[in-house]
Structure formats: structure tokens, C-alpha cells
Amino acid sequence: MRLLGTVLAAAAGGGVLASAMHTVPAVSALGPLRRTTMPQLSGMGDTAHVALTFDDGPDPASTPAFLEALDRLGWKATFFMLGSMAAAAPGLAREVAAAGHEIALHGGTHHYHIARSPKWVANDLARGYDQLGAITGQRCSWHRPPYGVLSGATLATCRRLGLRAVLWDAWGRDWRHEATPSSVLSDLSSELRGGSTLLLHDSDCTSAPGSWRSALGALEPLAAHLELLGLRTGPLRDHAG
Ligand SMILES: [Zn+2]
């Protein structure tokens, strides 16, 4: 996520991205505003429930620790995987699916769609979709583009593959070097409400090294916070409002 501001600024200022007129990048920022203007894209659902989602895995260095923590908490979540990561650790991708979690498509690889041609986006998503289906045996229903930045090609490819694009409305900003479990909980809890979709990362492959530990450490306190609020937690498939 850390490059988002740079790319949005570049897109606004012209230059090489000015020709990318198929872009709608602004929707990726401003979660609270998006929540009211585009509730479906923000993942707003059942107001007695929050959807828990993880991006960028599966990663042998970190995902197993998330599986253990989720098992302890009795939670199922949605894992937005990369085809490239799943292909490098297919046994782990299958383990996530076998534990009852939902597999969703983050991308074949992790690149800004607005910086790529429509054909590149279509090919990358189709490859990732096929990889995740072949490896895990689950057919993906959801897509969240890398960095949360959508293009027209993202949406057209989602339609063709039968995917629903979904972002989030509360995030832990766990990708930052300075993130801690308490900062992640604080960032999440400042935005979350009944119906929210929460964004965390189970890998640091696009983030500050070791940053996943801040997301992992936030899960237990998050469970206590959600219990206080009386909210159930689960994957996107159980989140329909
Ligand atoms: Zn990502």
C-alpha cells in the first residue's frame, strides 16, 4: 500500500499515466467515504458481522502462524492470494483451503493495474484465477486488486471471470515498518463497525520486512474488541447483508 499516494499523485499530475484513461483509482482511498458512496465495493455486509480478510499470501514464513491463531480463535477468514505465491507454496495454499478458509484472488502477480495495459491486467488475473483454482480446488468468487487500485480492465476482467471486486472499509495499516499490534488494533477499531470488511496481510512480500507480526499480534485483542461490540467474524462468503 505504501506506494499508493505516489501513484495517485502521478496519475493526477499527468506524465506516463495520463494516457491511462480507463482508470478509476480514486475509489481505493478514503474508506469511510467509500463506505457510504460505494458500500458493495467497500465490502459492507451484515451489520451483526465483520469480514476478516488477508492479502498477499500464502507465505511459508508467516501464513502458518496466522492459520494457528485463527484456529485458536475459531475464526474463518478470506485469503486474497497471489497466484505467484500459491505456485511457490502450493501445499500451504491447499492447507489454507483445507482449514475451511475462503480463497480469493488478489492477482497473478502484485502490480498496479493502472500502470499496465488492459490486456496485461486480463492475462494476469486469468492466470491467477486458474492457478488458485487448480492448486486449492476452490473457485474464487472475489477479487481485490493490488494496492486496492482498480482500472476499467480490472472490472471488465472480473465480469468475465465471474468475480466480484471488493476492497475494504477498515484497515490495520499493518504493512508499515512502524506498525505494532496495538497500532493495528487502533487503526482497525477507529473505522470498523457492524458490516465492515477488515484488511490485514498474512505476508510481508510487498511490505516492510517482518510487518506481518503486527497483524498477527493484533488478532487476539481484535477478538476481544469484537466481542465487546457483539460482532461475529467470518469470511466474505458469510458476510452478505
Ligand atoms: Zn497486496
JSON list of C-alpha atoms and ligand atoms in Angstrom, two decimals:
[
{"chain": "A", "resi": 1, "resn": "MET", "atom": "CA", "xyz": [0.00, 0.00, 0.00]},
{"chain": "A", "resi": 2, "resn": "ARG", "atom": "CA", "xyz": [2.83, 2.40, 0.67]},
{"chain": "A", "resi": 3, "resn": "LEU", "atom": "CA", "xyz": [3.23, 3.47, -2.97]},
{"chain": "A", "resi": 4, "resn": "LEU", "atom": "CA", "xyz": [-0.42, 4.32, -3.43]},
{"chain": "A", "resi": 5, "resn": "GLY", "atom": "CA", "xyz": [-0.06, 8.04, -2.76]},
{"chain": "A", "resi": 6, "resn": "THR", "atom": "CA", "xyz": [2.81, 8.27, -5.21]},
{"chain": "A", "resi": 7, "resn": "VAL", "atom": "CA", "xyz": [0.89, 6.61, -7.99]},
{"chain": "A", "resi": 8, "resn": "LEU", "atom": "CA", "xyz": [-2.28, 8.60, -7.38]},
{"chain": "A", "resi": 9, "resn": "ALA", "atom": "CA", "xyz": [-0.20, 11.78, -7.43]},
{"chain": "A", "resi": 10, "resn": "ALA", "atom": "CA", "xyz": [1.49, 10.70, -10.66]},
{"chain": "A", "resi": 11, "resn": "ALA", "atom": "CA", "xyz": [-1.87, 9.86, -12.21]},
{"chain": "A", "resi": 12, "resn": "ALA", "atom": "CA", "xyz": [-3.28, 13.22, -11.20]},
{"chain": "A", "resi": 13, "resn": "GLY", "atom": "CA", "xyz": [-0.21, 15.10, -12.42]},
{"chain": "A", "resi": 14, "resn": "GLY", "atom": "CA", "xyz": [-0.07, 13.59, -15.88]},
{"chain": "A", "resi": 15, "resn": "GLY", "atom": "CA", "xyz": [3.06, 12.00, -17.26]},
{"chain": "A", "resi": 16, "resn": "VAL", "atom": "CA", "xyz": [3.13, 8.45, -18.45]},
{"chain": "A", "resi": 17, "resn": "LEU", "atom": "CA", "xyz": [-0.06, 7.53, -16.62]},
{"chain": "A", "resi": 18, "resn": "ALA", "atom": "CA", "xyz": [-2.08, 10.36, -18.12]},
{"chain": "A", "resi": 19, "resn": "SER", "atom": "CA", "xyz": [-2.94, 8.14, -21.06]},
{"chain": "A", "resi": 20, "resn": "ALA", "atom": "CA", "xyz": [-4.46, 5.55, -18.74]},
{"chain": "A", "resi": 21, "resn": "MET", "atom": "CA", "xyz": [-7.97, 6.97, -19.12]},
{"chain": "A", "resi": 22, "resn": "HIS", "atom": "CA", "xyz": [-9.53, 3.67, -18.19]},
{"chain": "A", "resi": 23, "resn": "THR", "atom": "CA", "xyz": [-8.54, 4.24, -14.57]},
{"chain": "A", "resi": 24, "resn": "VAL", "atom": "CA", "xyz": [-10.75, 4.85, -11.56]},
{"chain": "A", "resi": 25, "resn": "PRO", "atom": "CA", "xyz": [-8.05, 4.87, -8.88]},
{"chain": "A", "resi": 26, "resn": "ALA", "atom": "CA", "xyz": [-9.66, 7.33, -6.51]},
{"chain": "A", "resi": 27, "resn": "VAL", "atom": "CA", "xyz": [-12.05, 4.71, -5.13]},
{"chain": "A", "resi": 28, "resn": "SER", "atom": "CA", "xyz": [-9.20, 2.90, -3.40]},
{"chain": "A", "resi": 29, "resn": "ALA", "atom": "CA", "xyz": [-8.58, 5.64, -0.85]},
{"chain": "A", "resi": 30, "resn": "LEU", "atom": "CA", "xyz": [-10.96, 7.15, 1.68]},
{"chain": "A", "resi": 31, "resn": "GLY", "atom": "CA", "xyz": [-12.53, 4.04, 3.19]},
{"chain": "A", "resi": 32, "resn": "PRO", "atom": "CA", "xyz": [-15.13, 5.85, 5.31]},
{"chain": "A", "resi": 33, "resn": "LEU", "atom": "CA", "xyz": [-16.32, 7.95, 2.33]},
{"chain": "A", "resi": 34, "resn": "ARG", "atom": "CA", "xyz": [-16.37, 4.91, 0.07]},
{"chain": "A", "resi": 35, "resn": "ARG", "atom": "CA", "xyz": [-18.40, 3.04, 2.70]},
{"chain": "A", "resi": 36, "resn": "THR", "atom": "CA", "xyz": [-21.34, 5.38, 2.15]},
{"chain": "A", "resi": 37, "resn": "THR", "atom": "CA", "xyz": [-20.94, 6.04, -1.58]},
{"chain": "A", "resi": 38, "resn": "MET", "atom": "CA", "xyz": [-19.98, 2.52, -2.71]},
{"chain": "A", "resi": 39, "resn": "PRO", "atom": "CA", "xyz": [-20.98, 0.10, 0.06]},
{"chain": "A", "resi": 40, "resn": "GLN", "atom": "CA", "xyz": [-20.71, -3.05, -2.07]},
{"chain": "A", "resi": 41, "resn": "LEU", "atom": "CA", "xyz": [-17.20, -2.24, -3.28]},
{"chain": "A", "resi": 42, "resn": "SER", "atom": "CA", "xyz": [-16.21, -1.45, 0.31]},
{"chain": "A", "resi": 43, "resn": "GLY", "atom": "CA", "xyz": [-17.42, -4.88, 1.42]},
{"chain": "A", "resi": 44, "resn": "MET", "atom": "CA", "xyz": [-20.25, -3.62, 3.64]},
{"chain": "A", "resi": 45, "resn": "GLY", "atom": "CA", "xyz": [-22.43, -6.53, 4.73]},
{"chain": "A", "resi": 46, "resn": "ASP", "atom": "CA", "xyz": [-24.47, -7.97, 7.60]},
{"chain": "A", "resi": 47, "resn": "THR", "atom": "CA", "xyz": [-24.39, -5.37, 10.38]},
{"chain": "A", "resi": 48, "resn": "ALA", "atom": "CA", "xyz": [-24.02, -8.09, 13.04]},
{"chain": "A", "resi": 49, "resn": "HIS", "atom": "CA", "xyz": [-20.86, -9.38, 11.30]},
{"chain": "A", "resi": 50, "resn": "VAL", "atom": "CA", "xyz": [-17.42, -8.28, 10.17]},
{"chain": "A", "resi": 51, "resn": "ALA", "atom": "CA", "xyz": [-15.49, -9.92, 7.32]},
{"chain": "A", "resi": 52, "resn": "LEU", "atom": "CA", "xyz": [-11.84, -10.69, 8.04]},
{"chain": "A", "resi": 53, "resn": "THR", "atom": "CA", "xyz": [-9.53, -10.67, 5.02]},
{"chain": "A", "resi": 54, "resn": "PHE", "atom": "CA", "xyz": [-5.81, -11.20, 4.47]},
{"chain": "A", "resi": 55, "resn": "ASP", "atom": "CA", "xyz": [-3.83, -10.16, 1.40]},
{"chain": "A", "resi": 56, "resn": "ASP", "atom": "CA", "xyz": [-0.53, -11.13, -0.28]},
{"chain": "A", "resi": 57, "resn": "GLY", "atom": "CA", "xyz": [-0.01, -14.76, 0.82]},
{"chain": "A", "resi": 58, "resn": "PRO", "atom": "CA", "xyz": [0.35, -17.63, 1.07]},
{"chain": "A", "resi": 59, "resn": "ASP", "atom": "CA", "xyz": [3.81, -17.20, 2.59]},
{"chain": "A", "resi": 60, "resn": "PRO", "atom": "CA", "xyz": [5.66, -20.10, 4.28]},
{"chain": "A", "resi": 61, "resn": "ALA", "atom": "CA", "xyz": [7.36, -17.58, 6.62]},
{"chain": "A", "resi": 62, "resn": "SER", "atom": "CA", "xyz": [4.15, -16.21, 8.09]},
{"chain": "A", "resi": 63, "resn": "THR", "atom": "CA", "xyz": [0.88, -17.79, 6.90]},
{"chain": "A", "resi": 64, "resn": "PRO", "atom": "CA", "xyz": [1.21, -20.89, 9.14]},
{"chain": "A", "resi": 65, "resn": "ALA", "atom": "CA", "xyz": [1.26, -18.64, 12.22]},
{"chain": "A", "resi": 66, "resn": "PHE", "atom": "CA", "xyz": [-1.98, -16.99, 11.03]},
{"chain": "A", "resi": 67, "resn": "LEU", "atom": "CA", "xyz": [-3.59, -20.39, 10.49]},
{"chain": "A", "resi": 68, "resn": "GLU", "atom": "CA", "xyz": [-2.70, -21.38, 14.05]},
{"chain": "A", "resi": 69, "resn": "ALA", "atom": "CA", "xyz": [-4.01, -18.11, 15.50]},
{"chain": "A", "resi": 70, "resn": "LEU", "atom": "CA", "xyz": [-7.25, -18.31, 13.52]},
{"chain": "A", "resi": 71, "resn": "ASP", "atom": "CA", "xyz": [-7.72, -21.90, 14.63]},
{"chain": "A", "resi": 72, "resn": "ARG", "atom": "CA", "xyz": [-7.29, -20.88, 18.28]},
{"chain": "A", "resi": 73, "resn": "LEU", "atom": "CA", "xyz": [-9.86, -18.12, 17.86]},
{"chain": "A", "resi": 74, "resn": "GLY", "atom": "CA", "xyz": [-12.27, -20.35, 15.95]},
{"chain": "A", "resi": 75, "resn": "TRP", "atom": "CA", "xyz": [-12.32, -17.86, 13.06]},
{"chain": "A", "resi": 76, "resn": "LYS", "atom": "CA", "xyz": [-12.56, -18.44, 9.34]},
{"chain": "A", "resi": 77, "resn": "ALA", "atom": "CA", "xyz": [-11.30, -15.72, 7.02]},
{"chain": "A", "resi": 78, "resn": "THR", "atom": "CA", "xyz": [-10.92, -14.85, 3.35]},
{"chain": "A", "resi": 79, "resn": "PHE", "atom": "CA", "xyz": [-7.36, -15.06, 1.97]},
{"chain": "A", "resi": 80, "resn": "PHE", "atom": "CA", "xyz": [-6.73, -12.90, -1.10]},
{"chain": "A", "resi": 81, "resn": "MET", "atom": "CA", "xyz": [-3.85, -14.89, -2.54]},
{"chain": "A", "resi": 82, "resn": "LEU", "atom": "CA", "xyz": [-1.38, -14.18, -5.30]},
{"chain": "A", "resi": 83, "resn": "GLY", "atom": "CA", "xyz": [-1.10, -16.86, -7.97]},
{"chain": "A", "resi": 84, "resn": "SER", "atom": "CA", "xyz": [2.68, -16.45, -7.89]},
{"chain": "A", "resi": 85, "resn": "MET", "atom": "CA", "xyz": [2.83, -17.04, -4.13]},
{"chain": "A", "resi": 86, "resn": "ALA", "atom": "CA", "xyz": [0.47, -20.03, -4.28]},
{"chain": "A", "resi": 87, "resn": "ALA", "atom": "CA", "xyz": [2.51, -21.57, -7.09]},
{"chain": "A", "resi": 88, "resn": "ALA", "atom": "CA", "xyz": [5.65, -21.23, -4.94]},
{"chain": "A", "resi": 89, "resn": "ALA", "atom": "CA", "xyz": [3.95, -22.83, -1.91]},
{"chain": "A", "resi": 90, "resn": "PRO", "atom": "CA", "xyz": [1.10, -24.98, -3.26]},
{"chain": "A", "resi": 91, "resn": "GLY", "atom": "CA", "xyz": [0.95, -27.23, -0.19]},
{"chain": "A", "resi": 92, "resn": "LEU", "atom": "CA", "xyz": [0.44, -24.22, 2.04]},
{"chain": "A", "resi": 93, "resn": "ALA", "atom": "CA", "xyz": [-2.27, -22.81, -0.26]},
{"chain": "A", "resi": 94, "resn": "ARG", "atom": "CA", "xyz": [-4.08, -26.14, -0.03]},
{"chain": "A", "resi": 95, "resn": "GLU", "atom": "CA", "xyz": [-3.65, -26.11, 3.75]},
{"chain": "A", "resi": 96, "resn": "VAL", "atom": "CA", "xyz": [-5.38, -22.72, 3.97]},
{"chain": "A", "resi": 97, "resn": "ALA", "atom": "CA", "xyz": [-8.30, -24.05, 1.92]},
{"chain": "A", "resi": 98, "resn": "ALA", "atom": "CA", "xyz": [-8.44, -27.34, 3.85]},
{"chain": "A", "resi": 99, "resn": "ALA", "atom": "CA", "xyz": [-8.71, -25.40, 7.13]},
{"chain": "A", "resi": 100, "resn": "GLY", "atom": "CA", "xyz": [-12.02, -24.02, 5.87]},
{"chain": "A", "resi": 101, "resn": "HIS", "atom": "CA", "xyz": [-10.88, -20.56, 4.85]},
{"chain": "A", "resi": 102, "resn": "GLU", "atom": "CA", "xyz": [-12.11, -18.87, 1.70]},
{"chain": "A", "resi": 103, "resn": "ILE", "atom": "CA", "xyz": [-9.65, -18.45, -1.18]},
{"chain": "A", "resi": 104, "resn": "ALA", "atom": "CA", "xyz": [-9.94, -15.25, -3.21]},
{"chain": "A", "resi": 105, "resn": "LEU", "atom": "CA", "xyz": [-7.89, -13.65, -5.97]},
{"chain": "A", "resi": 106, "resn": "HIS", "atom": "CA", "xyz": [-5.51, -10.77, -5.23]},
{"chain": "A", "resi": 107, "resn": "GLY", "atom": "CA", "xyz": [-3.73, -11.16, -8.59]},
{"chain": "A", "resi": 108, "resn": "GLY", "atom": "CA", "xyz": [-1.49, -13.38, -10.61]},
{"chain": "A", "resi": 109, "resn": "THR", "atom": "CA", "xyz": [1.28, -11.02, -9.53]},
{"chain": "A", "resi": 110, "resn": "HIS", "atom": "CA", "xyz": [1.32, -7.83, -7.42]},
{"chain": "A", "resi": 111, "resn": "HIS", "atom": "CA", "xyz": [1.30, -4.79, -9.72]},
{"chain": "A", "resi": 112, "resn": "TYR", "atom": "CA", "xyz": [-0.74, -1.63, -10.13]},
{"chain": "A", "resi": 113, "resn": "HIS", "atom": "CA", "xyz": [-3.39, -2.25, -12.75]},
{"chain": "A", "resi": 114, "resn": "ILE", "atom": "CA", "xyz": [-3.43, 1.40, -13.77]},
{"chain": "A", "resi": 115, "resn": "ALA", "atom": "CA", "xyz": [0.23, 1.15, -14.78]},
{"chain": "A", "resi": 116, "resn": "ARG", "atom": "CA", "xyz": [-0.43, -1.83, -17.08]},
{"chain": "A", "resi": 117, "resn": "SER", "atom": "CA", "xyz": [-2.34, -2.32, -20.31]},
{"chain": "A", "resi": 118, "resn": "PRO", "atom": "CA", "xyz": [-5.88, -3.75, -20.24]},
{"chain": "A", "resi": 119, "resn": "LYS", "atom": "CA", "xyz": [-4.55, -6.89, -21.93]},
{"chain": "A", "resi": 120, "resn": "TRP", "atom": "CA", "xyz": [-1.87, -7.32, -19.27]},
{"chain": "A", "resi": 121, "resn": "VAL", "atom": "CA", "xyz": [-4.47, -6.99, -16.50]},
{"chain": "A", "resi": 122, "resn": "ALA", "atom": "CA", "xyz": [-6.79, -9.51, -18.18]},
{"chain": "A", "resi": 123, "resn": "ASN", "atom": "CA", "xyz": [-3.97, -12.02, -18.62]},
{"chain": "A", "resi": 124, "resn": "ASP", "atom": "CA", "xyz": [-2.60, -11.59, -15.09]},
{"chain": "A", "resi": 125, "resn": "LEU", "atom": "CA", "xyz": [-5.99, -12.06, -13.44]},
{"chain": "A", "resi": 126, "resn": "ALA", "atom": "CA", "xyz": [-6.94, -15.02, -15.63]},
{"chain": "A", "resi": 127, "resn": "ARG", "atom": "CA", "xyz": [-3.63, -16.72, -14.85]},
{"chain": "A", "resi": 128, "resn": "GLY", "atom": "CA", "xyz": [-4.01, -16.13, -11.11]},
{"chain": "A", "resi": 129, "resn": "TYR", "atom": "CA", "xyz": [-7.62, -17.30, -11.15]},
{"chain": "A", "resi": 130, "resn": "ASP", "atom": "CA", "xyz": [-6.63, -20.52, -12.93]},
{"chain": "A", "resi": 131, "resn": "GLN", "atom": "CA", "xyz": [-3.62, -21.11, -10.65]},
{"chain": "A", "resi": 132, "resn": "LEU", "atom": "CA", "xyz": [-5.62, -20.71, -7.43]},
{"chain": "A", "resi": 133, "resn": "GLY", "atom": "CA", "xyz": [-8.41, -22.93, -8.71]},
{"chain": "A", "resi": 134, "resn": "ALA", "atom": "CA", "xyz": [-6.03, -25.68, -9.81]},
{"chain": "A", "resi": 135, "resn": "ILE", "atom": "CA", "xyz": [-3.95, -25.57, -6.61]},
{"chain": "A", "resi": 136, "resn": "THR", "atom": "CA", "xyz": [-6.65, -25.20, -3.94]},
{"chain": "A", "resi": 137, "resn": "GLY", "atom": "CA", "xyz": [-9.66, -26.75, -5.66]},
{"chain": "A", "resi": 138, "resn": "GLN", "atom": "CA", "xyz": [-11.71, -23.66, -4.74]},
{"chain": "A", "resi": 139, "resn": "ARG", "atom": "CA", "xyz": [-13.23, -21.41, -7.37]},
{"chain": "A", "resi": 140, "resn": "CYS", "atom": "CA", "xyz": [-12.60, -17.79, -6.41]},
{"chain": "A", "resi": 141, "resn": "SER", "atom": "CA", "xyz": [-15.64, -15.52, -6.02]},
{"chain": "A", "resi": 142, "resn": "TRP", "atom": "CA", "xyz": [-13.86, -12.30, -5.05]},
{"chain": "A", "resi": 143, "resn": "HIS", "atom": "CA", "xyz": [-11.08, -10.09, -6.39]},
{"chain": "A", "resi": 144, "resn": "ARG", "atom": "CA", "xyz": [-9.21, -7.33, -4.62]},
{"chain": "A", "resi": 145, "resn": "PRO", "atom": "CA", "xyz": [-6.68, -5.62, -6.90]},
{"chain": "A", "resi": 146, "resn": "PRO", "atom": "CA", "xyz": [-3.13, -5.00, -5.63]},
{"chain": "A", "resi": 147, "resn": "TYR", "atom": "CA", "xyz": [-2.91, -1.74, -3.65]},
{"chain": "A", "resi": 148, "resn": "GLY", "atom": "CA", "xyz": [-6.72, -1.54, -3.89]},
{"chain": "A", "resi": 149, "resn": "VAL", "atom": "CA", "xyz": [-6.38, 0.33, -7.18]},
{"chain": "A", "resi": 150, "resn": "LEU", "atom": "CA", "xyz": [-8.97, -0.58, -9.80]},
{"chain": "A", "resi": 151, "resn": "SER", "atom": "CA", "xyz": [-8.92, 0.08, -13.52]},
{"chain": "A", "resi": 152, "resn": "GLY", "atom": "CA", "xyz": [-11.61, -0.41, -16.15]},
{"chain": "A", "resi": 153, "resn": "ALA", "atom": "CA", "xyz": [-9.76, -3.55, -17.19]},
{"chain": "A", "resi": 154, "resn": "THR", "atom": "CA", "xyz": [-9.95, -4.83, -13.60]},
{"chain": "A", "resi": 155, "resn": "LEU", "atom": "CA", "xyz": [-13.73, -4.54, -13.62]},
{"chain": "A", "resi": 156, "resn": "ALA", "atom": "CA", "xyz": [-14.14, -5.94, -17.15]},
{"chain": "A", "resi": 157, "resn": "THR", "atom": "CA", "xyz": [-12.00, -8.97, -16.28]},
{"chain": "A", "resi": 158, "resn": "CYS", "atom": "CA", "xyz": [-13.93, -9.52, -13.04]},
{"chain": "A", "resi": 159, "resn": "ARG", "atom": "CA", "xyz": [-17.15, -9.64, -15.04]},
{"chain": "A", "resi": 160, "resn": "ARG", "atom": "CA", "xyz": [-15.67, -12.12, -17.49]},
{"chain": "A", "resi": 161, "resn": "LEU", "atom": "CA", "xyz": [-14.35, -14.42, -14.73]},
{"chain": "A", "resi": 162, "resn": "GLY", "atom": "CA", "xyz": [-17.47, -14.12, -12.57]},
{"chain": "A", "resi": 163, "resn": "LEU", "atom": "CA", "xyz": [-15.62, -12.32, -9.77]},
{"chain": "A", "resi": 164, "resn": "ARG", "atom": "CA", "xyz": [-16.93, -9.58, -7.50]},
{"chain": "A", "resi": 165, "resn": "ALA", "atom": "CA", "xyz": [-14.48, -6.75, -6.85]},
{"chain": "A", "resi": 166, "resn": "VAL", "atom": "CA", "xyz": [-14.23, -5.88, -3.18]},
{"chain": "A", "resi": 167, "resn": "LEU", "atom": "CA", "xyz": [-11.90, -3.57, -1.27]},
{"chain": "A", "resi": 168, "resn": "TRP", "atom": "CA", "xyz": [-12.31, -2.86, 2.48]},
{"chain": "A", "resi": 169, "resn": "ASP", "atom": "CA", "xyz": [-13.55, -0.14, 4.78]},
{"chain": "A", "resi": 170, "resn": "ALA", "atom": "CA", "xyz": [-11.26, -0.67, 7.78]},
{"chain": "A", "resi": 171, "resn": "TRP", "atom": "CA", "xyz": [-7.55, -1.43, 7.65]},
{"chain": "A", "resi": 172, "resn": "GLY", "atom": "CA", "xyz": [-4.82, -2.09, 10.17]},
{"chain": "A", "resi": 173, "resn": "ARG", "atom": "CA", "xyz": [-2.07, -0.28, 8.18]},
{"chain": "A", "resi": 174, "resn": "ASP", "atom": "CA", "xyz": [-0.05, -3.31, 9.20]},
{"chain": "A", "resi": 175, "resn": "TRP", "atom": "CA", "xyz": [2.30, -3.11, 6.19]},
{"chain": "A", "resi": 176, "resn": "ARG", "atom": "CA", "xyz": [4.30, -0.27, 7.72]},
{"chain": "A", "resi": 177, "resn": "HIS", "atom": "CA", "xyz": [7.69, -0.72, 9.36]},
{"chain": "A", "resi": 178, "resn": "GLU", "atom": "CA", "xyz": [6.48, 1.18, 12.44]},
{"chain": "A", "resi": 179, "resn": "ALA", "atom": "CA", "xyz": [3.24, -0.81, 12.85]},
{"chain": "A", "resi": 180, "resn": "THR", "atom": "CA", "xyz": [2.73, -2.66, 16.15]},
{"chain": "A", "resi": 181, "resn": "PRO", "atom": "CA", "xyz": [-0.10, -4.92, 17.32]},
{"chain": "A", "resi": 182, "resn": "SER", "atom": "CA", "xyz": [-1.58, -2.01, 19.27]},
{"chain": "A", "resi": 183, "resn": "SER", "atom": "CA", "xyz": [-1.33, 0.41, 16.33]},
{"chain": "A", "resi": 184, "resn": "VAL", "atom": "CA", "xyz": [-3.01, -2.18, 14.10]},
{"chain": "A", "resi": 185, "resn": "LEU", "atom": "CA", "xyz": [-5.84, -2.65, 16.60]},
{"chain": "A", "resi": 186, "resn": "SER", "atom": "CA", "xyz": [-6.17, 1.11, 16.99]},
{"chain": "A", "resi": 187, "resn": "ASP", "atom": "CA", "xyz": [-6.32, 1.70, 13.21]},
{"chain": "A", "resi": 188, "resn": "LEU", "atom": "CA", "xyz": [-8.83, -1.09, 12.74]},
{"chain": "A", "resi": 189, "resn": "SER", "atom": "CA", "xyz": [-11.07, -0.14, 15.62]},
{"chain": "A", "resi": 190, "resn": "SER", "atom": "CA", "xyz": [-11.19, 3.54, 14.66]},
{"chain": "A", "resi": 191, "resn": "GLU", "atom": "CA", "xyz": [-13.04, 2.60, 11.45]},
{"chain": "A", "resi": 192, "resn": "LEU", "atom": "CA", "xyz": [-14.70, -0.75, 11.98]},
{"chain": "A", "resi": 193, "resn": "ARG", "atom": "CA", "xyz": [-18.40, -1.13, 12.67]},
{"chain": "A", "resi": 194, "resn": "GLY", "atom": "CA", "xyz": [-21.02, -3.79, 12.09]},
{"chain": "A", "resi": 195, "resn": "GLY", "atom": "CA", "xyz": [-20.87, -4.77, 8.42]},
{"chain": "A", "resi": 196, "resn": "SER", "atom": "CA", "xyz": [-17.20, -3.82, 7.94]},
{"chain": "A", "resi": 197, "resn": "THR", "atom": "CA", "xyz": [-14.65, -5.66, 5.85]},
{"chain": "A", "resi": 198, "resn": "LEU", "atom": "CA", "xyz": [-11.24, -5.62, 7.56]},
{"chain": "A", "resi": 199, "resn": "LEU", "atom": "CA", "xyz": [-7.92, -5.63, 5.65]},
{"chain": "A", "resi": 200, "resn": "LEU", "atom": "CA", "xyz": [-4.77, -7.25, 7.06]},
{"chain": "A", "resi": 201, "resn": "HIS", "atom": "CA", "xyz": [-1.79, -9.02, 5.45]},
{"chain": "A", "resi": 202, "resn": "ASP", "atom": "CA", "xyz": [-0.51, -12.55, 6.13]},
{"chain": "A", "resi": 203, "resn": "SER", "atom": "CA", "xyz": [2.72, -11.88, 4.21]},
{"chain": "A", "resi": 204, "resn": "ASP", "atom": "CA", "xyz": [5.30, -9.10, 4.05]},
{"chain": "A", "resi": 205, "resn": "CYS", "atom": "CA", "xyz": [6.19, -9.84, 0.41]},
{"chain": "A", "resi": 206, "resn": "THR", "atom": "CA", "xyz": [5.11, -6.33, -0.61]},
{"chain": "A", "resi": 207, "resn": "SER", "atom": "CA", "xyz": [5.54, -4.67, 2.81]},
{"chain": "A", "resi": 208, "resn": "ALA", "atom": "CA", "xyz": [8.16, -3.80, 5.40]},
{"chain": "A", "resi": 209, "resn": "PRO", "atom": "CA", "xyz": [10.10, -6.96, 6.39]},
{"chain": "A", "resi": 210, "resn": "GLY", "atom": "CA", "xyz": [8.50, -8.65, 9.40]},
{"chain": "A", "resi": 211, "resn": "SER", "atom": "CA", "xyz": [5.48, -6.32, 9.38]},
{"chain": "A", "resi": 212, "resn": "TRP", "atom": "CA", "xyz": [3.14, -9.33, 9.37]},
{"chain": "A", "resi": 213, "resn": "ARG", "atom": "CA", "xyz": [3.95, -9.81, 13.07]},
{"chain": "A", "resi": 214, "resn": "SER", "atom": "CA", "xyz": [1.99, -6.65, 13.90]},
{"chain": "A", "resi": 215, "resn": "ALA", "atom": "CA", "xyz": [-1.10, -8.07, 12.17]},
{"chain": "A", "resi": 216, "resn": "LEU", "atom": "CA", "xyz": [-0.67, -11.43, 13.85]},
{"chain": "A", "resi": 217, "resn": "GLY", "atom": "CA", "xyz": [-0.28, -9.84, 17.28]},
{"chain": "A", "resi": 218, "resn": "ALA", "atom": "CA", "xyz": [-3.44, -7.79, 16.77]},
{"chain": "A", "resi": 219, "resn": "LEU", "atom": "CA", "xyz": [-5.74, -10.77, 16.26]},
{"chain": "A", "resi": 220, "resn": "GLU", "atom": "CA", "xyz": [-6.35, -11.70, 19.90]},
{"chain": "A", "resi": 221, "resn": "PRO", "atom": "CA", "xyz": [-7.01, -8.13, 21.06]},
{"chain": "A", "resi": 222, "resn": "LEU", "atom": "CA", "xyz": [-9.21, -7.68, 17.99]},
{"chain": "A", "resi": 223, "resn": "ALA", "atom": "CA", "xyz": [-11.24, -10.70, 19.08]},
{"chain": "A", "resi": 224, "resn": "ALA", "atom": "CA", "xyz": [-11.79, -9.13, 22.49]},
{"chain": "A", "resi": 225, "resn": "HIS", "atom": "CA", "xyz": [-12.78, -5.82, 20.87]},
{"chain": "A", "resi": 226, "resn": "LEU", "atom": "CA", "xyz": [-15.29, -7.51, 18.54]},
{"chain": "A", "resi": 227, "resn": "GLU", "atom": "CA", "xyz": [-16.74, -9.49, 21.42]},
{"chain": "A", "resi": 228, "resn": "LEU", "atom": "CA", "xyz": [-17.34, -6.26, 23.32]},
{"chain": "A", "resi": 229, "resn": "LEU", "atom": "CA", "xyz": [-19.15, -4.90, 20.29]},
{"chain": "A", "resi": 230, "resn": "GLY", "atom": "CA", "xyz": [-21.15, -8.11, 19.95]},
{"chain": "A", "resi": 231, "resn": "LEU", "atom": "CA", "xyz": [-19.99, -8.67, 16.37]},
{"chain": "A", "resi": 232, "resn": "ARG", "atom": "CA", "xyz": [-19.44, -12.05, 14.71]},
{"chain": "A", "resi": 233, "resn": "THR", "atom": "CA", "xyz": [-16.38, -12.60, 12.50]},
{"chain": "A", "resi": 234, "resn": "GLY", "atom": "CA", "xyz": [-16.05, -14.62, 9.33]},
{"chain": "A", "resi": 235, "resn": "PRO", "atom": "CA", "xyz": [-15.13, -14.75, 5.66]},
{"chain": "A", "resi": 236, "resn": "LEU", "atom": "CA", "xyz": [-16.75, -12.69, 2.91]},
{"chain": "A", "resi": 237, "resn": "ARG", "atom": "CA", "xyz": [-18.91, -15.64, 1.85]},
{"chain": "A", "resi": 238, "resn": "ASP", "atom": "CA", "xyz": [-20.78, -15.33, 5.19]},
{"chain": "A", "resi": 239, "resn": "HIS", "atom": "CA", "xyz": [-20.95, -11.55, 5.10]},
{"chain": "A", "resi": 240, "resn": "ALA", "atom": "CA", "xyz": [-23.93, -10.83, 2.84]},
{"chain": "A", "resi": 241, "resn": "GLY", "atom": "CA", "xyz": [-26.19, -8.15, 4.25]},
{"chain": "B", "resi": 1, "resn": "ZN", "atom": "ZN", "xyz": [-1.40, -6.65, -1.76]}
]
